[in-house]
């Protein structure tokens, strides 16, 4: 029995990672910066002052019995044509053998609906899964000597980009996605440190809301490592002594939680130390009044050898 539309939608939702909404918000807020970072040639051709996101479109694959909302569809002006075009952004956070066909179906439905009002449709896929590499992005149909169809979408495979290429950037999208770039386990500490340095630069360019958005997306990808994080914080505090407080504010959410836990542990340790100091003071007073070490040991329930050390 084949799954119905509702079952397929439920399956798709179960496959999508929790980062999807945050990632969509990132693209909506920093579309121009995203294009400039990954497609600089296309960026030169677009008039971003004319960009606007369109309402969700429901696209139906009749044969595949699937219905999906396109969340990221925008209209912008293409300078060379002096006309408006559509750009479809499709984040993909898991491997899907049918993704290439799905992108073609989306394009076909958009072309069918919008070909009279828009001169061009540019589909872009953003692959965020760690195991995605060399994902196919061309669908070809033909016979010997004749091409019937050749469909190709633009793509970004985050793991295929080396993180070092972005460390000197002041692009907020680079900071948000640095943890998804390609790097080795040995480079993890350097990547995290580079991310915080990027935030230090961006805090002068972005308002609090946009900076918080960058951090919320990055927090989804960074894996906490307490010892490494404390070492990074110490190094950055030495490197930027006047900005220690700012660095703390810019630490990812999991890092701030770790410090809050540390503060609570410090309070508990302080209480324990205070109790211990008070107990030692009582022992000394008893000894000064002439009580023997054995008597004091019985009174405060502490071994005699500890009492003698204090004596």
Coordinates of C-alpha atoms in Angstrom, one line a residue:
X1 CA 0.0 0.0 0.0
X2 CA 1.5 3.3 -1.1
X3 CA 1.6 6.2 1.5
X4 CA -0.8 9.0 1.1
X5 CA 0.0 12.7 1.0
X6 CA -0.4 13.1 4.8
X7 CA 1.9 10.2 5.5
X8 CA 4.5 11.5 3.1
X9 CA 4.4 14.9 4.7
X10 CA 4.8 13.3 8.1
X11 CA 7.8 11.3 6.9
X12 CA 9.4 14.4 5.5
X13 CA 8.9 16.3 8.7
X14 CA 10.5 13.4 10.7
X15 CA 13.6 13.5 8.4
X16 CA 14.0 17.3 8.7
X17 CA 16.4 18.4 11.4
X18 CA 15.4 21.0 14.0
X19 CA 17.6 23.6 12.4
X20 CA 15.3 24.1 9.4
X21 CA 13.3 27.0 10.7
X22 CA 16.4 28.8 12.0
X23 CA 18.1 28.2 8.7
X24 CA 15.2 29.5 6.7
X25 CA 15.1 32.7 8.9
X26 CA 18.9 33.1 8.2
X27 CA 18.3 33.0 4.4
X28 CA 15.4 35.4 4.6
X29 CA 17.3 37.9 6.7
X30 CA 20.7 37.7 5.0
X31 CA 19.7 36.7 1.4
X32 CA 22.0 39.3 -0.2
X33 CA 24.9 38.3 2.0
X34 CA 24.3 34.6 1.2
X35 CA 24.4 35.2 -2.5
X36 CA 27.5 37.4 -2.2
X37 CA 29.3 34.7 -0.2
X38 CA 28.6 31.7 -2.4
X39 CA 27.6 33.2 -5.8
X40 CA 29.5 36.5 -6.3
X41 CA 29.0 36.4 -10.0
X42 CA 25.3 36.2 -9.6
X43 CA 25.3 38.8 -6.9
X44 CA 26.7 41.4 -9.4
X45 CA 23.7 40.7 -11.7
X46 CA 20.9 41.3 -9.1
X47 CA 19.4 44.5 -7.9
X48 CA 18.8 43.6 -4.2
X49 CA 16.9 46.8 -3.5
X50 CA 14.1 45.2 -5.6
X51 CA 14.1 41.9 -3.7
X52 CA 11.0 40.6 -1.8
X53 CA 10.0 37.2 -0.5
X54 CA 6.8 35.8 -1.8
X55 CA 4.1 33.9 0.0
X56 CA 4.3 30.2 0.4
X57 CA 3.4 28.2 -2.7
X58 CA 1.9 24.8 -2.7
X59 CA 3.4 22.6 -5.4
X60 CA 1.9 19.2 -6.2
X61 CA 3.7 16.2 -7.7
X62 CA 0.6 14.5 -9.1
X63 CA 2.4 11.2 -10.1
X64 CA 4.4 11.1 -6.9
X65 CA 1.3 12.0 -4.9
X66 CA 3.2 14.6 -2.9
X67 CA 2.3 18.1 -1.9
X68 CA 4.9 20.6 -0.5
X69 CA 5.0 24.2 0.4
X70 CA 7.9 26.2 -1.0
X71 CA 8.9 28.4 1.9
X72 CA 11.8 30.3 0.3
X73 CA 10.7 31.8 -3.0
X74 CA 11.7 35.4 -3.8
X75 CA 11.4 37.9 -6.5
X76 CA 14.2 40.2 -7.5
X77 CA 15.4 42.3 -10.5
X78 CA 17.9 40.9 -12.9
X79 CA 19.9 43.8 -14.2
X80 CA 21.0 42.3 -17.6
X81 CA 17.3 41.6 -18.6
X82 CA 15.9 44.7 -16.8
X83 CA 13.2 42.4 -15.6
X84 CA 12.0 40.5 -12.5
X85 CA 13.0 36.9 -11.9
X86 CA 12.3 34.3 -9.3
X87 CA 14.9 32.6 -7.1
X88 CA 13.9 29.4 -5.3
X89 CA 16.1 28.5 -2.3
X90 CA 15.8 24.9 -1.1
X91 CA 17.8 23.9 2.1
X92 CA 18.3 20.2 2.3
X93 CA 19.5 18.7 5.7
X94 CA 19.4 15.0 4.8
X95 CA 20.3 12.7 2.0
X96 CA 17.4 12.0 -0.4
X97 CA 17.9 9.9 -3.6
X98 CA 14.9 11.7 -5.1
X99 CA 16.0 15.2 -4.4
X100 CA 17.2 15.9 -8.0
X101 CA 13.8 14.9 -9.4
X102 CA 12.0 16.9 -6.8
X103 CA 14.0 20.1 -7.7
X104 CA 13.0 19.6 -11.3
X105 CA 9.4 19.2 -10.4
X106 CA 9.5 22.3 -8.3
X107 CA 11.1 24.2 -11.2
X108 CA 8.5 22.9 -13.7
X109 CA 5.6 23.9 -11.5
X110 CA 7.0 27.4 -10.9
X111 CA 7.7 27.8 -14.7
X112 CA 4.1 26.7 -15.4
X113 CA 2.7 29.4 -13.1
X114 CA 5.1 32.3 -13.4
X115 CA 6.6 32.2 -16.9
X116 CA 4.5 35.2 -18.1
X117 CA 5.5 37.5 -15.2
X118 CA 9.1 36.5 -14.7
X119 CA 11.8 36.1 -17.3
X120 CA 13.8 33.5 -15.4
X121 CA 13.7 31.1 -12.5
X122 CA 16.9 30.3 -10.6
X123 CA 16.8 27.2 -8.3
X124 CA 19.4 27.0 -5.6
X125 CA 19.9 24.0 -3.2
X126 CA 21.8 24.3 0.0
X127 CA 23.1 21.0 1.3
X128 CA 23.9 21.1 5.1
X129 CA 24.2 17.4 5.8
X130 CA 27.7 16.3 6.9
X131 CA 27.7 13.2 4.6
X132 CA 26.8 15.1 1.4
X133 CA 29.5 15.4 -1.2
X134 CA 29.3 15.8 -4.9
X135 CA 25.6 15.7 -4.8
X136 CA 24.1 15.4 -8.4
X137 CA 22.5 18.6 -9.6
X138 CA 21.9 17.9 -13.3
X139 CA 19.0 16.0 -14.8
X140 CA 19.6 15.0 -18.4
X141 CA 17.3 13.2 -20.9
X142 CA 18.2 12.5 -24.4
X143 CA 18.7 10.1 -27.3
X144 CA 21.9 9.6 -29.3
X145 CA 22.7 12.8 -31.1
X146 CA 20.0 14.8 -29.5
X147 CA 19.4 16.3 -26.0
X148 CA 15.8 16.4 -25.0
X149 CA 16.2 18.0 -21.6
X150 CA 19.1 19.3 -19.5
X151 CA 18.1 20.8 -16.1
X152 CA 20.7 22.1 -13.7
X153 CA 20.3 23.9 -10.4
X154 CA 22.9 25.9 -8.5
X155 CA 24.1 24.2 -5.3
X156 CA 26.0 24.9 -2.1
X157 CA 27.6 21.9 -0.3
X158 CA 28.7 23.4 3.0
X159 CA 31.1 20.6 3.8
X160 CA 32.9 21.1 0.5
X161 CA 34.0 24.6 1.5
X162 CA 37.1 24.9 3.6
X163 CA 36.5 27.0 6.7
X164 CA 39.8 28.9 6.4
X165 CA 38.5 30.6 3.3
X166 CA 36.0 32.5 5.4
X167 CA 37.9 33.4 8.6
X168 CA 38.7 37.0 7.4
X169 CA 35.2 37.6 6.1
X170 CA 32.9 40.1 7.6
X171 CA 29.9 38.3 6.1
X172 CA 27.4 37.3 8.8
X173 CA 26.4 34.1 6.9
X174 CA 30.0 33.0 7.0
X175 CA 29.9 33.3 10.8
X176 CA 26.6 31.5 11.1
X177 CA 27.7 28.5 9.0
X178 CA 31.4 28.3 9.8
X179 CA 30.8 25.1 11.9
X180 CA 29.2 23.4 8.9
X181 CA 32.2 24.0 6.7
X182 CA 34.9 21.4 6.0
X183 CA 37.4 20.9 8.7
X184 CA 39.2 18.1 10.6
X185 CA 38.7 17.1 14.2
X186 CA 42.1 18.6 15.0
X187 CA 40.9 21.9 13.6
X188 CA 37.7 22.1 15.7
X189 CA 39.2 24.4 18.3
X190 CA 40.6 26.8 15.7
X191 CA 37.2 26.9 14.0
X192 CA 35.4 27.8 17.2
X193 CA 38.0 30.4 18.0
X194 CA 37.6 31.9 14.5
X195 CA 33.9 32.0 14.9
X196 CA 34.1 34.1 18.1
X197 CA 36.6 36.5 16.4
X198 CA 34.0 36.9 13.6
X199 CA 31.3 37.7 16.1
X200 CA 33.6 40.4 17.7
X201 CA 33.8 42.1 14.3
X202 CA 30.1 41.7 13.4
X203 CA 28.9 43.2 16.7
X204 CA 29.7 46.6 15.3
X205 CA 27.8 45.9 12.1
X206 CA 24.6 44.2 13.3
X207 CA 21.9 45.0 15.7
X208 CA 21.2 42.7 18.6
X209 CA 18.4 40.8 16.9
X210 CA 20.5 40.0 13.8
X211 CA 23.5 39.1 15.9
X212 CA 21.3 36.8 18.0
X213 CA 20.0 35.1 14.8
X214 CA 23.6 34.4 13.7
X215 CA 24.4 32.9 17.1
X216 CA 21.2 30.8 17.2
X217 CA 22.1 29.2 13.9
X218 CA 25.7 28.6 14.8
X219 CA 24.8 27.1 18.2
X220 CA 22.9 24.4 16.3
X221 CA 26.2 23.2 14.8
X222 CA 28.9 23.7 17.4
X223 CA 29.4 20.7 19.7
X224 CA 30.3 21.8 23.3
X225 CA 33.7 20.8 24.6
X226 CA 34.1 22.3 28.1
X227 CA 37.9 22.1 28.4
X228 CA 38.5 23.4 24.9
X229 CA 36.0 26.2 25.4
X230 CA 37.5 27.4 28.6
X231 CA 40.9 27.4 27.0
X232 CA 39.6 29.4 24.0
X233 CA 38.0 31.9 26.4
X234 CA 41.3 32.4 28.2
X235 CA 43.2 32.8 25.0
X236 CA 40.7 35.4 23.6
X237 CA 40.7 37.3 26.9
X238 CA 44.5 37.6 26.7
X239 CA 44.3 38.5 23.0
X240 CA 41.5 41.0 23.6
X241 CA 41.9 42.1 27.2
X242 CA 39.5 45.1 27.0
X243 CA 36.8 43.0 25.4
X244 CA 36.6 40.1 27.9
X245 CA 33.0 41.0 28.8
X246 CA 32.0 41.3 25.2
X247 CA 33.5 37.9 24.5
X248 CA 31.4 36.4 27.3
X249 CA 28.2 37.9 25.8
X250 CA 29.1 36.5 22.4
X251 CA 29.8 33.0 23.7
X252 CA 27.4 30.5 22.2
X253 CA 24.3 29.6 24.3
X254 CA 25.8 26.3 25.4
X255 CA 28.9 28.1 26.6
X256 CA 26.8 30.6 28.6
X257 CA 24.9 27.8 30.2
X258 CA 28.2 26.2 31.2
X259 CA 29.3 29.3 32.9
X260 CA 26.0 29.7 34.7
X261 CA 26.5 26.1 36.0
X262 CA 30.0 27.0 37.0
X263 CA 28.7 30.0 39.0
X264 CA 26.2 27.8 40.8
X265 CA 28.9 25.2 41.5
X266 CA 31.1 28.0 42.8
X267 CA 28.4 29.2 45.2
X268 CA 28.0 25.6 46.5
X269 CA 31.7 25.2 46.9
X270 CA 31.9 28.5 48.8
X271 CA 29.2 27.4 51.2
X272 CA 31.0 24.1 51.8
X273 CA 34.3 26.0 52.4
X274 CA 32.6 28.3 54.9
X275 CA 31.2 25.4 56.8
X276 CA 34.6 23.8 56.9
X277 CA 36.3 27.0 58.1
X278 CA 33.7 27.4 60.9
X279 CA 34.2 23.8 62.0
X280 CA 38.0 24.4 62.2
X281 CA 37.4 27.5 64.3
X282 CA 35.3 25.6 66.8
X283 CA 37.9 22.9 67.1
X284 CA 40.7 25.4 67.8
X285 CA 38.5 27.1 70.5
X286 CA 37.9 23.7 72.2
X287 CA 41.6 22.9 72.1
X288 CA 42.5 26.3 73.6
X289 CA 40.1 25.7 76.5
X290 CA 42.1 22.6 77.4
X291 CA 40.1 19.8 75.8
X292 CA 42.2 16.9 74.7
X293 CA 42.3 15.9 71.0
X294 CA 40.5 12.7 71.8
X295 CA 37.6 14.6 73.5
X296 CA 37.3 17.0 70.7
X297 CA 37.3 14.1 68.2
X298 CA 34.3 12.6 69.9
X299 CA 32.5 15.9 70.2
X300 CA 32.8 17.0 66.5
X301 CA 33.0 13.5 65.0
X302 CA 36.4 14.1 63.3
X303 CA 39.3 11.7 63.3
X304 CA 41.9 12.3 66.1
X305 CA 44.8 12.7 63.6
X306 CA 43.0 15.6 61.9
X307 CA 42.4 17.3 65.3
X308 CA 46.1 16.9 66.1
X309 CA 47.1 18.6 62.8
X310 CA 45.0 21.6 63.7
X311 CA 46.5 21.5 67.3

